[in-house]
Amino acid sequence: MKRILVIDDEASIRRLLEISLSSIGWEVFQASSGFEGLEAVRGYKPDVVLLDLNLPDMKGSEMLYRLRSWSSVPVIVVSVRDSESDIVQLLKAGADDYVVKPFYTNELIARIEAVQRRRITTADVVFRSWKLTVDLSSRKVLVRDEVIHLTPTEYAVLALLVQYAGRIVIREFILKEIWGPAGPSEEGNLRFYINSLRKKIEDDPSNPILITTETGVGYRLETLPPTNK
């Protein structure tokens, strides 16, 4: 299920969007302030963020700046501000789209879907390597065609490796993408989740052939010929 985070100080707006988006299959999370929103991005790993600019603890532009320092999650600004200078400034700061309040719900949904198509080029891709299958659109992970349960963080780490399959992903990049600003202090947790993933997807976790380690650099998800044997 696709995840979306609504960051808005108006409870009525959050509720409207929750009803509208959940009715078409999105899992909706909410935050009412900038700091709460940053923590929610780290915790829920949303596929898209809807960001209001009028937040009680910081400007939406400041929150976007902080978010962009460690995350590339697609962000759509939803605001009553409609001046060209505001829109251009936010787009240059890293917003993927800008919708002016009041908005038509169907138009907003269309923009959300368009942003996701543009930014997550692997979203509709089913990745296969050896006995592993990862369906990014449904968030399903299978080994020998059997569904494997992953925690949200395990899945986030694996999905990131899928996006860069066959290439080395440096530790520092993984830490920032998964844990945000707290990333540098989470290296022990990264090793824990890599080991946990190996126990679930490798035949011999002590001698992994899917998630390999590049000593002193990071990890690589190998691209091997698919097999169910």
mmCIF file of C-alpha atoms in Angstrom:
data_model
loop_
_atom_site.group_PDB
_atom_site.id
_atom_site.type_symbol
_atom_site.label_atom_id
_atom_site.label_comp_id
_atom_site.label_asym_id
_atom_site.label_seq_id
_atom_site.Cartn_x
_atom_site.Cartn_y
_atom_site.Cartn_z
ATOM 1 C CA MET A 1 0.000 0.000 0.000
ATOM 2 C CA LYS A 2 1.293 3.470 -0.898
ATOM 3 C CA ARG A 3 1.933 5.825 2.021
ATOM 4 C CA ILE A 4 1.302 9.557 2.192
ATOM 5 C CA LEU A 5 2.047 12.026 4.977
ATOM 6 C CA VAL A 6 -0.155 15.109 5.406
ATOM 7 C CA ILE A 7 1.557 17.942 7.312
ATOM 8 C CA ASP A 8 -1.000 20.649 8.099
ATOM 9 C CA ASP A 9 -1.979 22.528 11.255
ATOM 10 C CA GLU A 10 -5.687 22.411 10.344
ATOM 11 C CA ALA A 11 -7.317 19.225 11.626
ATOM 12 C CA SER A 12 -10.224 19.622 9.194
ATOM 13 C CA ILE A 13 -7.857 19.620 6.194
ATOM 14 C CA ARG A 14 -5.985 16.589 7.502
ATOM 15 C CA ARG A 15 -9.259 14.743 8.021
ATOM 16 C CA LEU A 16 -10.563 15.640 4.540
ATOM 17 C CA LEU A 17 -7.386 14.391 2.909
ATOM 18 C CA GLU A 18 -7.346 11.235 5.022
ATOM 19 C CA ILE A 19 -10.890 10.352 3.924
ATOM 20 C CA SER A 20 -10.254 11.188 0.251
ATOM 21 C CA LEU A 21 -6.899 9.438 -0.069
ATOM 22 C CA SER A 22 -7.687 6.354 2.013
ATOM 23 C CA SER A 23 -10.760 5.771 -0.167
ATOM 24 C CA ILE A 24 -8.477 5.224 -3.188
ATOM 25 C CA GLY A 25 -6.037 2.942 -1.415
ATOM 26 C CA TRP A 26 -3.473 5.222 0.218
ATOM 27 C CA GLU A 27 -2.290 4.715 3.777
ATOM 28 C CA VAL A 28 -2.505 8.209 5.294
ATOM 29 C CA PHE A 29 -0.392 9.571 8.160
ATOM 30 C CA GLN A 30 -0.761 12.996 9.753
ATOM 31 C CA ALA A 31 1.393 15.643 11.408
ATOM 32 C CA SER A 32 0.350 19.059 12.697
ATOM 33 C CA SER A 33 3.753 20.766 12.985
ATOM 34 C CA GLY A 34 7.114 20.916 11.295
ATOM 35 C CA PHE A 35 9.066 18.951 13.896
ATOM 36 C CA GLU A 36 6.329 16.332 14.070
ATOM 37 C CA GLY A 37 6.387 16.146 10.274
ATOM 38 C CA LEU A 38 10.155 15.573 10.132
ATOM 39 C CA GLU A 39 9.868 12.780 12.678
ATOM 40 C CA ALA A 40 6.937 11.283 10.752
ATOM 41 C CA VAL A 41 8.970 11.182 7.537
ATOM 42 C CA ARG A 42 11.689 9.292 9.377
ATOM 43 C CA GLY A 43 9.270 6.930 11.097
ATOM 44 C CA TYR A 44 6.641 6.202 8.442
ATOM 45 C CA LYS A 45 8.799 6.350 5.283
ATOM 46 C CA PRO A 46 6.005 7.898 3.147
ATOM 47 C CA ASP A 47 5.993 7.741 -0.649
ATOM 48 C CA VAL A 48 4.701 11.340 -0.903
ATOM 49 C CA VAL A 49 4.446 14.299 1.510
ATOM 50 C CA LEU A 50 1.767 17.028 1.388
ATOM 51 C CA LEU A 51 3.170 20.121 3.121
ATOM 52 C CA ASP A 52 1.283 23.206 4.295
ATOM 53 C CA LEU A 53 3.399 26.347 4.708
ATOM 54 C CA ASN A 54 1.644 27.807 7.761
ATOM 55 C CA LEU A 55 2.942 25.588 10.550
ATOM 56 C CA PRO A 56 2.910 26.555 14.241
ATOM 57 C CA ASP A 57 6.589 25.894 15.012
ATOM 58 C CA MET A 58 8.439 26.778 11.804
ATOM 59 C CA LYS A 59 7.845 28.041 8.292
ATOM 60 C CA GLY A 60 6.983 25.365 5.770
ATOM 61 C CA SER A 61 9.896 26.572 3.666
ATOM 62 C CA GLU A 62 12.263 25.950 6.589
ATOM 63 C CA MET A 63 10.852 22.468 7.086
ATOM 64 C CA LEU A 64 11.322 21.750 3.373
ATOM 65 C CA TYR A 65 14.925 22.945 3.587
ATOM 66 C CA ARG A 66 15.600 20.672 6.567
ATOM 67 C CA LEU A 67 13.901 17.727 4.897
ATOM 68 C CA ARG A 68 15.840 18.149 1.678
ATOM 69 C CA SER A 69 19.123 17.995 3.581
ATOM 70 C CA TRP A 70 18.581 14.261 4.084
ATOM 71 C CA SER A 71 15.577 13.007 2.100
ATOM 72 C CA SER A 72 14.459 12.978 -1.529
ATOM 73 C CA VAL A 73 10.841 11.999 -0.774
ATOM 74 C CA PRO A 74 8.458 13.773 -3.222
ATOM 75 C CA VAL A 75 6.879 16.861 -1.612
ATOM 76 C CA ILE A 76 3.793 18.735 -2.788
ATOM 77 C CA VAL A 77 3.271 22.122 -1.138
ATOM 78 C CA VAL A 78 -0.411 22.848 -0.406
ATOM 79 C CA SER A 79 -0.911 26.485 0.609
ATOM 80 C CA VAL A 80 -3.201 29.511 0.439
ATOM 81 C CA ARG A 81 -0.256 31.548 -0.845
ATOM 82 C CA ASP A 82 -0.594 31.977 -4.582
ATOM 83 C CA SER A 83 2.027 34.536 -5.574
ATOM 84 C CA GLU A 84 4.370 33.569 -8.373
ATOM 85 C CA SER A 85 7.416 34.419 -6.242
ATOM 86 C CA ASP A 86 6.299 32.059 -3.439
ATOM 87 C CA ILE A 87 5.676 29.228 -5.868
ATOM 88 C CA VAL A 88 9.003 29.669 -7.664
ATOM 89 C CA GLN A 89 10.907 29.925 -4.388
ATOM 90 C CA LEU A 90 9.450 26.679 -3.036
ATOM 91 C CA LEU A 91 10.014 24.797 -6.288
ATOM 92 C CA LYS A 92 13.645 25.929 -6.323
ATOM 93 C CA ALA A 93 13.970 24.850 -2.678
ATOM 94 C CA GLY A 94 13.048 21.281 -3.612
ATOM 95 C CA ALA A 95 9.250 21.030 -3.774
ATOM 96 C CA ASP A 96 8.004 18.770 -6.555
ATOM 97 C CA ASP A 97 4.692 20.594 -7.089
ATOM 98 C CA TYR A 98 2.582 23.409 -5.639
ATOM 99 C CA VAL A 99 -1.193 23.380 -5.138
ATOM 100 C CA VAL A 100 -3.125 26.471 -4.021
ATOM 101 C CA LYS A 101 -5.892 26.219 -1.396
ATOM 102 C CA PRO A 102 -8.801 25.831 -1.783
ATOM 103 C CA PHE A 103 -8.231 22.936 -4.142
ATOM 104 C CA TYR A 104 -10.287 20.370 -6.014
ATOM 105 C CA THR A 105 -9.664 16.997 -4.408
ATOM 106 C CA ASN A 106 -9.537 15.182 -7.754
ATOM 107 C CA GLU A 107 -6.943 17.628 -9.058
ATOM 108 C CA LEU A 108 -4.785 17.145 -5.970
ATOM 109 C CA ILE A 109 -5.015 13.367 -6.327
ATOM 110 C CA ALA A 110 -3.984 13.647 -9.986
ATOM 111 C CA ARG A 111 -0.985 15.779 -9.019
ATOM 112 C CA ILE A 112 0.026 13.293 -6.308
ATOM 113 C CA GLU A 113 -0.072 10.444 -8.808
ATOM 114 C CA ALA A 114 1.856 12.476 -11.394
ATOM 115 C CA VAL A 115 4.588 13.387 -8.905
ATOM 116 C CA GLN A 116 4.958 9.791 -7.849
ATOM 117 C CA ARG A 117 5.261 8.655 -11.456
ATOM 118 C CA ARG A 118 7.944 11.253 -12.138
ATOM 119 C CA ARG A 119 10.026 10.796 -9.023
ATOM 120 C CA ILE A 120 9.815 7.074 -8.280
ATOM 121 C CA THR A 121 10.774 5.545 -11.589
ATOM 122 C CA THR A 122 11.065 2.088 -10.010
ATOM 123 C CA ALA A 123 7.632 2.184 -8.363
ATOM 124 C CA ASP A 124 6.021 -0.109 -10.937
ATOM 125 C CA VAL A 125 9.081 -2.327 -11.314
ATOM 126 C CA VAL A 126 9.214 -5.844 -9.965
ATOM 127 C CA PHE A 127 12.830 -6.563 -9.081
ATOM 128 C CA ARG A 128 14.064 -10.142 -9.294
ATOM 129 C CA SER A 129 17.435 -11.535 -8.336
ATOM 130 C CA TRP A 130 18.136 -15.201 -7.653
ATOM 131 C CA LYS A 131 15.293 -16.355 -5.328
ATOM 132 C CA LEU A 132 14.286 -12.823 -4.294
ATOM 133 C CA THR A 133 11.361 -10.839 -5.706
ATOM 134 C CA VAL A 134 10.566 -7.281 -4.590
ATOM 135 C CA ASP A 135 7.370 -5.656 -5.870
ATOM 136 C CA LEU A 136 7.766 -1.960 -5.064
ATOM 137 C CA SER A 137 4.220 -1.042 -6.064
ATOM 138 C CA SER A 138 2.633 -3.460 -3.572
ATOM 139 C CA ARG A 139 5.560 -3.427 -1.107
ATOM 140 C CA LYS A 140 5.678 -7.233 -1.220
ATOM 141 C CA VAL A 141 8.869 -9.222 -0.766
ATOM 142 C CA LEU A 142 8.998 -12.879 -1.757
ATOM 143 C CA VAL A 143 11.608 -15.630 -1.502
ATOM 144 C CA ARG A 144 10.894 -18.644 -3.701
ATOM 145 C CA ASP A 145 7.450 -17.118 -4.353
ATOM 146 C CA GLU A 146 6.603 -17.114 -0.626
ATOM 147 C CA VAL A 147 5.804 -13.760 0.992
ATOM 148 C CA ILE A 148 8.367 -12.700 3.592
ATOM 149 C CA HIS A 149 7.334 -10.340 6.390
ATOM 150 C CA LEU A 150 9.642 -7.351 6.835
ATOM 151 C CA THR A 151 9.485 -4.567 9.374
ATOM 152 C CA PRO A 152 9.043 -1.035 7.955
ATOM 153 C CA THR A 153 12.742 -0.280 8.435
ATOM 154 C CA GLU A 154 13.859 -3.588 6.920
ATOM 155 C CA TYR A 155 11.688 -2.868 3.902
ATOM 156 C CA ALA A 156 12.983 0.716 3.616
ATOM 157 C CA VAL A 157 16.589 -0.506 3.572
ATOM 158 C CA LEU A 158 15.848 -3.227 1.016
ATOM 159 C CA ALA A 159 13.818 -0.888 -1.234
ATOM 160 C CA LEU A 160 16.686 1.605 -1.227
ATOM 161 C CA LEU A 161 19.128 -1.118 -2.252
ATOM 162 C CA VAL A 162 16.706 -2.192 -5.003
ATOM 163 C CA GLN A 163 16.742 1.336 -6.435
ATOM 164 C CA TYR A 164 20.518 1.056 -6.810
ATOM 165 C CA ALA A 165 20.697 -2.681 -7.541
ATOM 166 C CA GLY A 166 24.062 -3.791 -8.853
ATOM 167 C CA ARG A 167 25.791 -0.673 -7.510
ATOM 168 C CA ILE A 168 27.549 0.060 -4.242
ATOM 169 C CA VAL A 169 25.383 2.155 -1.905
ATOM 170 C CA ILE A 170 27.613 3.904 0.621
ATOM 171 C CA ARG A 171 26.750 3.626 4.296
ATOM 172 C CA GLU A 172 26.456 7.382 4.794
ATOM 173 C CA PHE A 173 23.814 7.641 2.056
ATOM 174 C CA ILE A 174 21.755 4.777 3.494
ATOM 175 C CA LEU A 175 21.942 6.263 6.993
ATOM 176 C CA LYS A 176 20.697 9.693 5.823
ATOM 177 C CA GLU A 177 17.911 8.244 3.649
ATOM 178 C CA ILE A 178 16.582 5.894 6.340
ATOM 179 C CA TRP A 179 17.227 7.764 9.605
ATOM 180 C CA GLY A 180 17.509 11.355 8.451
ATOM 181 C CA PRO A 181 19.572 13.804 10.531
ATOM 182 C CA ALA A 182 20.173 11.124 13.175
ATOM 183 C CA GLY A 183 21.754 8.863 10.545
ATOM 184 C CA PRO A 184 25.416 9.125 11.602
ATOM 185 C CA SER A 185 24.563 7.730 15.050
ATOM 186 C CA GLU A 186 22.593 4.792 13.644
ATOM 187 C CA GLU A 187 25.388 2.787 12.015
ATOM 188 C CA GLY A 188 24.958 -0.005 14.555
ATOM 189 C CA ASN A 189 21.276 -0.211 13.683
ATOM 190 C CA LEU A 190 22.115 -0.339 9.957
ATOM 191 C CA ARG A 191 24.321 -3.391 10.527
ATOM 192 C CA PHE A 192 21.525 -4.939 12.601
ATOM 193 C CA TYR A 193 18.945 -4.464 9.820
ATOM 194 C CA ILE A 194 21.306 -5.707 7.112
ATOM 195 C CA ASN A 195 21.928 -8.859 9.154
ATOM 196 C CA SER A 196 18.196 -9.229 9.808
ATOM 197 C CA LEU A 197 17.442 -8.943 6.082
ATOM 198 C CA ARG A 198 20.077 -11.546 5.277
ATOM 199 C CA LYS A 199 18.498 -13.986 7.729
ATOM 200 C CA LYS A 200 15.184 -13.599 5.892
ATOM 201 C CA ILE A 201 16.313 -13.651 2.243
ATOM 202 C CA GLU A 202 19.632 -15.525 2.105
ATOM 203 C CA ASP A 203 20.118 -19.300 2.183
ATOM 204 C CA ASP A 204 23.285 -18.827 4.223
ATOM 205 C CA PRO A 205 23.243 -15.449 6.012
ATOM 206 C CA SER A 206 26.878 -15.878 7.079
ATOM 207 C CA ASN A 207 27.901 -16.134 3.404
ATOM 208 C CA PRO A 208 25.460 -13.787 1.644
ATOM 209 C CA ILE A 209 25.220 -13.698 -2.131
ATOM 210 C CA LEU A 210 22.341 -11.195 -2.436
ATOM 211 C CA ILE A 211 23.288 -8.374 -0.067
ATOM 212 C CA THR A 212 27.057 -8.185 -0.166
ATOM 213 C CA THR A 213 29.375 -5.935 1.822
ATOM 214 C CA GLU A 214 31.910 -3.626 0.244
ATOM 215 C CA THR A 215 34.311 -3.408 3.181
ATOM 216 C CA GLY A 216 34.663 0.101 4.524
ATOM 217 C CA VAL A 217 32.274 1.522 1.914
ATOM 218 C CA GLY A 218 28.739 0.139 1.999
ATOM 219 C CA TYR A 219 26.475 -2.551 0.559
ATOM 220 C CA ARG A 220 25.439 -3.880 -2.816
ATOM 221 C CA LEU A 221 22.266 -5.753 -3.829
ATOM 222 C CA GLU A 222 23.495 -8.214 -6.418
ATOM 223 C CA THR A 223 21.611 -8.773 -9.680
ATOM 224 C CA LEU A 224 21.628 -12.539 -10.245
ATOM 225 C CA PRO A 225 19.672 -14.710 -12.699
ATOM 226 C CA PRO A 226 16.214 -15.411 -11.196
ATOM 227 C CA THR A 227 15.440 -18.930 -9.987
ATOM 228 C CA ASN A 228 12.914 -20.552 -7.648
ATOM 229 C CA LYS A 229 15.033 -23.593 -6.882
#
